[in-house]
XYZ file of C-alpha atoms in Angstrom:
678
model
C -0.044 0.069 -0.173
C 1.481 3.484 -0.980
C 2.022 5.851 1.757
C 0.076 9.026 1.502
C 1.771 12.024 0.204
C 1.729 15.486 2.310
C -1.188 16.956 0.307
C -3.307 13.680 0.671
C -2.788 14.324 4.527
C -3.937 17.763 4.416
C -7.464 19.288 5.288
C -8.530 22.899 4.719
C -11.640 23.421 6.591
C -13.921 26.256 7.962
C -16.041 26.379 11.023
C -19.367 28.125 10.096
C -22.454 28.680 12.025
C -25.095 31.043 12.884
C -24.055 33.503 15.488
C -23.952 31.846 19.082
C -23.999 28.384 17.731
C -20.996 27.746 19.621
C -18.469 27.528 16.614
C -15.466 29.542 18.351
C -15.871 27.271 21.567
C -15.729 24.224 18.988
C -12.414 25.613 17.508
C -10.985 26.201 21.060
C -11.461 22.550 21.963
C -10.169 21.240 18.636
C -6.755 23.215 19.342
C -6.778 21.917 22.912
C -7.227 18.235 22.009
C -4.954 18.506 19.341
C -2.233 19.851 21.596
C -2.020 23.441 19.709
C -3.245 25.221 22.833
C -2.134 24.314 26.458
C -5.426 25.525 27.780
C -8.891 26.065 26.617
C -9.966 29.494 25.858
C -13.300 30.632 26.500
C -15.551 33.088 24.538
C -17.566 34.419 27.625
C -14.013 35.122 29.291
C -12.831 37.033 26.564
C -9.880 34.461 26.127
C -10.378 32.522 22.925
C -7.421 31.944 20.899
C -8.997 32.692 17.772
C -11.158 35.611 18.890
C -7.777 37.585 19.326
C -8.908 41.273 18.448
C -10.033 43.501 21.362
C -13.460 43.875 19.685
C -13.906 40.362 19.493
C -13.119 39.752 23.113
C -15.433 42.593 24.317
C -18.412 41.640 22.385
C -17.913 37.684 22.752
C -18.395 37.225 19.223
C -16.322 36.633 15.964
C -15.614 39.538 13.733
C -12.539 38.672 11.658
C -11.766 35.045 10.158
C -8.749 33.762 11.772
C -6.304 30.804 10.515
C -4.522 28.050 12.145
C -2.775 24.650 11.845
C -3.183 21.689 14.175
C -2.519 18.064 13.770
C -4.677 15.061 14.143
C -4.133 11.394 13.389
C -1.193 12.103 11.209
C -3.127 14.588 9.161
C -2.301 18.399 9.118
C -5.669 20.281 9.549
C -5.901 23.825 8.781
C -8.870 25.750 10.296
C -10.507 28.808 9.339
C -12.687 30.004 12.097
C -15.324 32.421 10.631
C -17.747 35.043 11.860
C -21.505 33.950 12.522
C -22.773 37.696 12.520
C -24.674 38.846 9.080
C -22.760 41.889 9.042
C -19.559 40.156 8.226
C -20.690 37.661 5.611
C -17.765 38.825 3.352
C -15.457 36.912 5.833
C -17.564 33.837 5.385
C -17.790 34.440 1.633
C -13.867 34.608 0.920
C -12.824 31.826 3.287
C -15.635 29.459 1.798
C -14.088 30.361 -1.535
C -10.510 28.891 -0.618
C -11.574 25.798 1.963
C -11.927 22.466 0.678
C -14.481 21.243 3.536
C -16.327 22.779 6.389
C -17.751 21.804 9.659
C -21.379 23.659 10.162
C -21.922 24.017 13.592
C -25.726 23.960 14.734
C -27.348 24.944 18.343
C -29.335 22.180 19.052
C -31.697 24.116 20.678
C -32.214 26.662 18.090
C -31.847 24.470 15.299
C -31.482 25.595 11.541
C -31.355 29.388 12.134
C -31.166 31.858 9.339
C -27.480 32.366 9.410
C -26.988 28.650 9.144
C -29.195 28.550 6.353
C -27.089 31.432 4.585
C -23.641 29.713 5.549
C -24.769 26.384 4.154
C -25.995 27.716 1.011
C -22.770 29.957 0.364
C -20.760 26.643 0.947
C -22.912 24.919 -1.695
C -22.334 27.976 -4.005
C -18.664 26.985 -3.779
C -19.308 23.225 -3.807
C -17.775 22.577 -0.369
C -18.471 19.391 1.294
C -19.819 19.657 4.872
C -20.071 17.571 8.274
C -22.476 18.895 10.689
C -21.909 19.349 14.426
C -25.061 19.632 16.447
C -23.987 21.362 19.647
C -25.139 22.267 23.033
C -26.796 18.788 23.741
C -26.757 19.610 27.331
C -28.883 22.434 27.178
C -32.713 22.544 27.943
C -34.753 22.030 24.847
C -31.841 20.017 22.775
C -33.346 18.569 19.856
C -31.043 16.149 17.827
C -33.323 14.410 15.472
C -35.814 17.249 15.325
C -32.836 19.563 14.066
C -31.628 16.769 11.562
C -35.529 16.684 10.390
C -35.231 20.485 9.577
C -31.915 20.101 7.733
C -33.472 17.342 5.467
C -36.312 19.594 4.543
C -34.463 22.922 4.091
C -31.056 21.412 2.417
C -30.335 19.526 -0.844
C -27.726 17.480 0.814
C -29.282 14.487 2.775
C -28.083 14.740 6.641
C -27.130 11.353 7.829
C -26.646 10.607 11.784
C -23.513 8.620 12.172
C -23.917 9.034 15.919
C -26.775 9.231 18.311
C -26.769 10.914 21.927
C -27.252 8.996 24.736
C -29.474 11.243 26.964
C -30.181 14.648 26.254
C -30.346 17.818 28.376
C -28.958 17.769 31.650
C -29.206 13.802 31.341
C -26.630 13.924 28.084
C -23.498 12.171 28.962
C -22.274 10.877 25.749
C -22.951 9.605 22.075
C -23.465 5.979 20.337
C -21.077 5.783 17.419
C -23.232 3.988 14.726
C -20.361 3.173 12.351
C -18.175 1.301 15.020
C -21.396 -0.059 17.112
C -19.938 1.710 20.103
C -20.840 3.914 23.149
C -18.449 6.966 23.742
C -18.140 8.615 27.185
C -15.862 11.160 28.262
C -14.046 11.807 31.344
C -15.344 14.975 32.726
C -12.706 15.431 35.377
C -10.065 15.216 32.610
C -11.602 17.994 30.648
C -12.834 15.627 28.084
C -9.388 14.703 27.059
C -9.860 10.956 27.669
C -12.942 9.215 26.425
C -13.786 5.561 26.624
C -15.626 3.118 24.167
C -17.704 0.278 25.182
C -20.251 -2.096 23.865
C -23.491 -0.463 23.090
C -26.017 -0.983 26.508
C -28.943 -3.491 25.945
C -31.172 -1.034 26.524
C -29.910 1.046 23.691
C -29.029 -1.468 21.215
C -32.163 -1.702 19.505
C -32.662 2.066 18.740
C -28.984 2.094 18.015
C -29.660 -0.834 15.389
C -32.458 1.102 13.712
C -30.705 4.275 13.094
C -27.655 2.360 11.953
C -29.882 0.677 9.365
C -31.101 3.731 8.126
C -27.792 5.052 7.833
C -26.695 2.116 5.448
C -29.802 2.224 3.774
C -29.225 5.985 2.688
C -25.616 4.849 1.779
C -26.835 2.094 -0.396
C -28.272 4.762 -2.679
C -24.603 6.141 -3.452
C -22.339 2.931 -3.144
C -22.814 -0.161 -5.218
C -21.106 -2.495 -2.581
C -23.087 -1.285 0.321
C -26.144 -1.525 -1.803
C -25.223 -5.416 -2.666
C -24.563 -6.206 1.072
C -27.948 -4.248 1.996
C -29.890 -5.964 -0.154
C -28.512 -9.624 0.170
C -28.743 -9.021 4.298
C -24.946 -9.010 4.429
C -23.071 -6.537 7.246
C -20.794 -4.175 5.693
C -17.480 -3.886 7.329
C -16.476 -0.667 9.057
C -13.964 0.389 6.164
C -16.668 -0.095 3.561
C -19.034 2.302 5.529
C -16.469 4.885 6.122
C -15.472 4.853 2.587
C -18.923 5.002 1.220
C -19.589 7.996 3.649
C -16.820 9.798 2.233
C -17.674 9.306 -1.370
C -20.894 10.504 -0.727
C -19.864 13.537 1.322
C -17.421 14.477 -1.360
C -19.971 14.403 -3.970
C -22.411 16.655 -1.479
C -24.902 14.097 -1.689
C -25.070 13.622 2.026
C -23.619 15.559 5.358
C -22.764 13.199 8.140
C -24.310 14.531 11.323
C -22.056 14.335 14.825
C -23.226 15.727 18.227
C -21.988 16.822 21.383
C -21.375 19.860 23.922
C -18.347 21.681 23.190
C -18.585 23.574 26.376
C -18.987 20.408 28.464
C -16.031 19.074 26.443
C -17.764 16.319 24.731
C -17.955 15.292 21.142
C -14.898 16.824 19.634
C -12.435 13.877 19.046
C -14.755 12.018 16.997
C -15.788 15.088 15.058
C -11.927 15.428 14.263
C -11.820 11.743 13.140
C -14.556 12.828 10.746
C -12.730 15.825 9.420
C -9.870 13.147 8.505
C -12.242 10.381 7.256
C -14.952 12.219 5.289
C -13.632 15.837 4.186
C -11.646 16.268 1.274
C -7.602 16.724 0.767
C -6.550 19.150 -1.615
C -6.136 16.511 -4.251
C -9.816 15.301 -3.996
C -11.345 18.512 -4.863
C -11.527 19.224 -8.697
C -8.758 21.139 -10.553
C -8.979 25.058 -10.418
C -10.140 26.715 -13.528
C -9.118 30.059 -14.708
C -8.404 32.226 -17.910
C -5.163 32.737 -19.408
C -5.189 36.648 -19.840
C -3.016 36.156 -23.181
C -4.925 34.096 -24.965
C -8.508 34.087 -23.106
C -8.425 30.495 -22.827
C -9.749 28.455 -19.786
C -7.049 26.782 -18.342
C -6.760 24.467 -15.321
C -4.194 23.563 -12.531
C -4.144 20.501 -10.398
C -3.042 20.421 -6.741
C 0.624 19.692 -7.547
C 3.916 21.172 -7.169
C 5.070 20.109 -10.491
C 2.387 22.434 -12.232
C 2.998 26.499 -12.200
C 2.259 28.925 -9.260
C -1.609 29.572 -8.911
C -2.789 31.215 -5.752
C -5.560 33.539 -4.943
C -5.340 36.363 -2.316
C -8.384 35.894 -0.358
C -7.842 38.209 2.743
C -5.744 41.522 3.797
C -5.082 42.233 7.422
C -3.217 45.229 8.731
C -0.473 43.987 11.439
C 0.780 46.792 13.601
C 1.271 48.703 10.207
C 2.361 45.908 8.066
C 0.215 44.390 5.252
C -0.319 40.645 5.685
C -2.097 39.016 2.421
C -3.305 35.561 2.982
C -2.927 33.132 -0.088
C -4.538 29.814 -1.114
C -1.976 28.107 -3.010
C -3.639 25.575 -5.631
C -0.599 24.667 -7.497
C 3.225 25.065 -7.557
C 5.079 26.718 -4.746
C 6.195 30.074 -3.464
C 9.266 31.052 -1.825
C 10.248 33.416 0.750
C 12.059 36.353 -1.045
C 10.935 35.164 -4.508
C 9.207 37.097 -7.447
C 5.565 36.431 -8.237
C 3.214 37.755 -10.583
C -0.232 39.634 -9.908
C -2.239 38.669 -12.824
C -5.164 40.879 -11.770
C -3.018 44.124 -11.688
C -0.491 42.931 -14.440
C 2.072 43.825 -12.033
C 5.385 41.843 -10.697
C 5.225 41.505 -6.872
C 7.982 40.157 -4.383
C 7.305 37.792 -1.490
C 9.363 39.337 1.361
C 8.274 36.773 4.044
C 6.174 33.593 4.204
C 4.399 32.928 7.511
C 2.340 30.234 9.099
C -0.402 31.859 10.931
C -2.020 30.710 14.408
C -4.651 33.478 14.723
C -2.755 36.484 15.137
C 0.895 34.717 15.990
C 3.082 33.574 13.039
C 5.832 31.110 12.515
C 8.423 31.846 9.454
C 8.222 29.751 6.391
C 11.058 29.275 3.442
C 8.478 27.884 1.073
C 4.737 26.837 0.709
C 3.263 24.416 -1.547
C 0.322 23.629 -3.622
C -2.816 22.999 -0.726
C -1.449 25.272 1.672
C -3.006 28.326 3.130
C -0.282 31.033 4.075
C 0.323 34.521 4.815
C 2.777 36.663 2.957
C 4.375 40.236 3.551
C 5.743 42.089 0.796
C 2.818 42.284 -1.645
C 2.080 45.931 -2.019
C -0.099 45.750 -5.027
C -2.256 42.641 -4.085
C -5.888 43.125 -3.088
C -8.541 40.817 -1.974
C -9.474 38.434 -5.099
C -6.343 38.813 -6.941
C -4.387 35.991 -8.486
C -0.875 35.621 -7.869
C 0.911 33.192 -10.155
C 4.048 32.702 -12.469
C 4.597 35.335 -14.963
C 5.554 32.765 -17.737
C 2.046 31.117 -17.007
C -0.251 33.507 -16.331
C -3.891 32.697 -15.069
C -6.775 34.749 -13.704
C -9.222 33.156 -11.328
C -12.451 33.800 -10.667
C -12.895 36.993 -8.104
C -14.487 36.902 -4.751
C -18.100 38.428 -4.656
C -18.449 41.666 -3.167
C -21.617 42.781 -1.291
C -23.024 46.162 -1.468
C -23.331 48.293 1.715
C -26.854 49.086 2.900
C -26.075 51.601 5.711
C -24.238 54.957 6.038
C -22.742 56.943 8.576
C -21.066 60.433 8.532
C -17.848 60.866 10.451
C -15.349 63.939 10.718
C -12.148 64.333 12.069
C -11.504 66.149 15.477
C -8.325 67.754 14.816
C -6.255 68.796 11.696
C -3.634 65.824 12.622
C -6.725 63.397 13.126
C -7.797 64.432 9.197
C -4.457 63.334 8.225
C -4.485 60.382 9.579
C -8.298 59.425 8.732
C -8.017 58.929 5.110
C -4.761 56.470 5.381
C -6.572 54.541 8.140
C -9.913 54.311 6.079
C -7.755 53.216 2.915
C -6.308 50.330 5.107
C -9.731 49.340 6.474
C -10.868 49.141 2.775
C -7.984 47.537 1.803
C -8.894 44.605 4.476
C -12.664 44.649 4.031
C -14.054 45.188 0.333
C -17.618 45.896 1.743
C -16.568 48.966 3.419
C -17.136 52.222 0.926
C -15.792 55.716 1.812
C -16.991 59.113 0.137
C -15.714 62.759 1.199
C -18.702 65.538 0.855
C -17.013 68.610 -0.034
C -20.129 70.748 0.948
C -20.281 69.391 4.723
C -16.641 68.482 4.860
C -17.590 65.108 6.246
C -16.587 61.716 5.311
C -19.344 59.156 4.519
C -18.647 55.551 5.537
C -20.845 52.692 4.305
C -21.072 49.210 5.427
C -23.168 46.048 6.004
C -24.876 47.084 9.481
C -24.638 48.936 12.715
C -22.240 46.667 13.971
C -20.294 46.762 10.959
C -19.747 50.836 11.183
C -19.276 50.440 15.171
C -16.428 48.139 14.614
C -14.800 50.300 11.908
C -15.136 53.334 14.281
C -13.591 51.472 17.085
C -10.722 50.394 15.141
C -9.943 53.890 13.898
C -9.595 55.188 17.320
C -7.741 52.164 18.657
C -5.508 50.698 16.090
C -4.714 53.873 14.214
C -5.268 56.541 16.875
C -7.651 58.630 14.933
C -10.383 60.402 16.667
C -13.726 61.318 15.249
C -17.067 62.797 15.507
C -19.827 60.212 14.848
C -23.202 61.063 13.056
C -26.216 58.774 13.311
C -26.098 55.830 10.766
C -28.290 56.330 7.849
C -29.830 53.998 5.328
C -28.271 53.913 1.817
C -31.436 54.597 -0.442
C -31.836 53.675 -4.343
C -33.977 55.763 -6.909
C -36.309 54.125 -9.691
C -39.104 54.975 -12.050
C -42.869 54.099 -12.142
C -44.001 54.717 -15.874
C -42.701 54.536 -19.328
C -41.335 57.816 -20.876
C -39.895 58.601 -24.054
C -37.074 61.578 -23.872
C -34.561 63.463 -26.216
C -30.858 64.659 -25.604
C -29.345 67.052 -27.694
C -25.816 68.638 -27.305
C -24.482 70.850 -29.998
C -21.532 73.460 -28.351
C -18.183 74.365 -29.005
C -15.830 72.689 -26.352
C -12.205 73.677 -26.786
C -12.435 75.481 -30.063
C -13.999 72.179 -31.547
C -17.594 71.600 -32.461
C -19.016 68.663 -30.392
C -22.427 67.261 -31.118
C -24.598 64.621 -30.003
C -28.320 63.806 -30.473
C -30.279 60.739 -29.095
C -33.727 59.670 -28.015
C -34.204 57.132 -25.183
C -37.057 55.006 -24.111
C -36.819 54.671 -20.210
C -39.447 52.123 -18.260
C -39.638 50.395 -15.233
C -37.630 47.291 -14.801
C -38.420 44.181 -12.640
C -37.445 44.868 -8.852
C -33.733 43.706 -8.407
C -32.893 42.815 -11.884
C -30.740 46.080 -12.034
C -30.266 48.208 -15.028
C -30.635 47.364 -18.665
C -29.246 49.305 -21.333
C -30.225 48.089 -25.098
C -30.257 49.840 -28.519
C -32.847 49.422 -31.005
C -32.200 51.823 -34.101
C -30.679 51.689 -37.488
C -26.865 52.244 -37.737
C -27.386 55.150 -40.432
C -28.933 57.224 -37.634
C -26.051 56.822 -35.245
C -22.803 55.195 -36.463
C -22.103 52.066 -34.267
C -18.662 53.533 -33.026
C -20.672 56.252 -30.854
C -23.051 53.707 -29.047
C -20.387 52.741 -26.489
C -20.325 56.191 -25.556
C -24.079 56.636 -24.978
C -23.972 53.765 -23.075
C -21.362 55.073 -20.983
C -23.143 58.262 -20.586
C -26.370 56.692 -19.324
C -24.605 54.632 -16.945
C -22.769 57.373 -15.187
C -25.833 59.322 -15.107
C -27.783 56.371 -13.062
C -25.081 56.949 -10.533
C -27.112 59.785 -8.938
C -30.719 60.192 -9.231
C -32.851 63.188 -9.200
C -34.645 62.884 -5.658
C -31.575 62.664 -3.250
C -28.828 61.939 -5.444
C -29.172 58.135 -4.834
C -27.925 55.590 -7.527
C -30.603 54.512 -9.840
C -31.771 50.840 -10.094
C -34.266 48.706 -12.165
C -34.795 50.761 -15.233
C -34.665 49.469 -18.731
C -33.237 52.167 -21.090
C -33.309 51.758 -24.841
C -31.664 53.922 -27.406
C -34.592 54.200 -30.225
C -33.365 57.473 -31.989
C -30.771 60.207 -32.931
C -29.090 61.800 -35.510
C -25.516 62.232 -36.686
C -23.619 65.337 -38.384
C -20.420 64.588 -40.289
C -17.359 66.339 -39.000
C -19.147 67.666 -35.819
C -20.659 64.340 -34.170
C -18.413 63.176 -31.038
C -17.982 60.771 -28.384
C -17.998 63.680 -25.897
C -21.192 64.875 -27.609
C -23.003 61.506 -27.455
C -22.055 60.884 -23.915
C -23.165 64.263 -22.787
C -26.372 63.863 -24.800
C -27.418 60.484 -23.499
C -26.657 61.609 -19.970
C -28.886 64.790 -20.008
C -31.522 62.865 -21.836
C -31.585 60.132 -18.899
C -31.689 62.776 -16.158
C -34.528 64.695 -17.757
C -36.405 61.487 -18.418
C -35.750 60.441 -14.901
C -37.505 63.523 -13.699
C -40.383 62.879 -15.952
C -40.951 59.054 -15.446
C -42.479 59.271 -11.754
C -39.474 58.538 -9.859
C -39.742 57.059 -6.247
C -37.315 56.141 -3.342
C -36.635 52.597 -2.926
C -35.172 51.505 0.444
C -33.266 48.374 1.928
C -35.855 45.704 3.273
C -34.258 43.436 5.765
C -35.090 39.715 6.520
C -35.415 39.707 10.244
C -35.573 36.493 12.104
C -36.274 36.670 16.247
C -36.073 33.728 18.456
C -37.917 34.456 21.755
C -39.587 32.679 24.567
C -43.141 31.976 24.011
C -44.178 34.244 26.742
C -42.934 37.016 24.779
C -44.274 36.543 21.454
C -46.986 38.879 21.373
C -44.946 41.762 22.414
C -42.174 40.781 19.809
C -44.934 40.684 17.024
C -46.326 44.056 17.978
C -42.988 45.719 18.218
C -42.464 44.527 14.521
C -45.627 45.586 13.309
C -45.104 49.073 14.811
C -41.714 49.103 12.883
C -43.763 48.641 9.613
C -42.775 45.106 9.283
C -44.527 42.271 7.554
C -44.598 39.052 9.491
C -43.954 36.115 7.111
C -44.154 33.224 9.490
C -44.560 32.246 13.196
C -42.953 28.970 13.843
C -43.396 27.242 17.421
C -40.247 25.003 18.789
C -41.620 24.140 22.123
C -40.750 26.653 24.574
C -39.767 29.069 22.012
C -40.873 30.536 18.866
C -38.988 31.725 15.638
C -40.545 34.770 13.778
C -39.620 35.687 10.213
C -40.537 39.101 9.046
C -39.624 41.725 6.517
C -38.804 45.083 7.995
C -37.485 48.238 6.361
C -33.664 48.992 7.556
C -34.518 52.514 8.735
C -36.883 50.942 11.236
C -34.411 48.676 12.845
C -32.069 51.249 14.306
C -31.791 50.558 18.012
C -33.678 47.332 17.808
C -31.034 45.126 19.699
C -31.433 47.229 22.747
C -35.454 47.534 22.578
C -36.022 43.939 22.137
C -33.440 43.038 25.208
C -35.624 45.126 27.208
C -38.780 43.860 26.058
C -37.826 40.089 26.570
C -35.478 40.562 29.486
C -32.398 40.063 27.377
C -33.914 36.619 26.436
C -34.646 36.757 22.786
C -31.974 36.871 19.756
C -32.395 38.242 16.563
C -30.538 38.186 13.268
C -31.262 40.312 9.981
C -29.987 40.353 6.486
C -30.503 42.264 3.296
C -33.697 40.820 1.461
C -34.219 43.431 -1.389
C -34.699 47.032 -2.208
C -38.497 48.150 -2.521
C -40.511 51.025 -2.416
C -39.883 53.464 0.711
C -43.053 53.213 3.002
């Protein structure tokens, strides 16, 4: 039997979940049991290794993704602990883009919560195989099988229980391993470091065999050898079951489900076994595809050091004034001090240092190879989503999708010295986080920062003060509106003037009509080239596009409008690109005023989980905020409310809901759509 290569024995995984499902606690236990940490850091004490930012420690939440490496059963496991809060979705998005597998942590009390669904579907988008860990089995209201049932209803992959819990809530004491037919119990006095395996007790054997049969029946649909044995009544051996689960997991057909209580130190070691057994190595994932910028042809790169260098810069971080660039190597190798090529910027770069990261601590490396996730210094021109490659074999990988911000806040420097530092600091923050936008307004001398939510803006301002020693006055957060039209209109634009001693002529007729909500703007051309030569059409389109950046009601971007070029004229020797661009822009602005413009505001999908006794108050409060209740689901002693609420009505909601429910309700919200402002 051939020995496994280093790449085969590598796992690049992410820990993803809804906020407060316990994902950072799971990560801390993994680091402790693999020997990476000498003690367990607790989120509630502000001592979690992976939550190293001051803002994370104070709030008890993960804000920035952190990378670390540990070893389990002779496998190198690289872990990225990602945020659960929706304001930091970009962190999850860019990490899933470079991960090979994911551990999705669910709270067995809350079940499949809204952000759990979001991160699950993000993982599906990038074809990331998953295993699930149902945490908090010791909590009141824990429902292992109920959560699995909801997972089956909401997700494409089939959840397959590979363990079942022994007892629940206060009586939870261990798991039944359905693959090995064993009972697993942890030694609570040894912080869960030691576990013992026993034969399944007689009183649980029947239940265990029932669920084991269900597991094998599902596997039979995806593995011929298991199917043959299942139909003939034979018992598959343990190795065959593990191989079948691995194959079905890698194809995204199933998701193996584990359970435990991370806080009580139960369930982590079998979960690590699952990472090694069922999640892919870099060699198991399909070769990465990209475009050769010289030939425009699609090329592929296999996870091999023998192929040309291909790496994706997926995260930028400022570390004591130095820029750290996180890279995922898909092929080839990198050397400290070596030259590389940024295909996205078409510039040569130099790797000053290569670093293996453990949260905010680092270890120097001489070289990195295909399949590794590392940090590099020296890449001055590289941003999130850029491709780093070999200049002689250039390739451009697909960029990372960036979300548009929905909330603004005005800030201004307190002193001239702060003003000098402000734009430098904001520039560095924007380099780190592509969802931050910054605009300077001359009339008010204010800087407008835009982000994904109140917490996002709060963290930005906090970091300006603490990390960059830049003090600012802060205005109230404001909603980012959009503008659109309600009726069809035809309009004409004419530009016929001398500019710079040269005649500039442009003449267009446009049709402007409302588009479908959420479809964006469409610019089409429906005219004979004898009216306006084709060479001017791109100038007309540019003029219209520029005009959509600022509407007529409040200067907000214009969206969901269909613009068709239906006519115009041409003058030999006088028609110019500038003329048509100005004519098109002025025609659009005039048409916008006449086409019954309206404001659109961001509508958020809000999910509230509340004890039953506060249900009426929570619903009443949502109604006063002009919210629309979409569903109310009862989950025993708690209820889950799903509603659509205008973002401007949600300012201060976290304080209000805490006081209304004695701090017992939790909520999350994420952008749903732009719709007419009420």
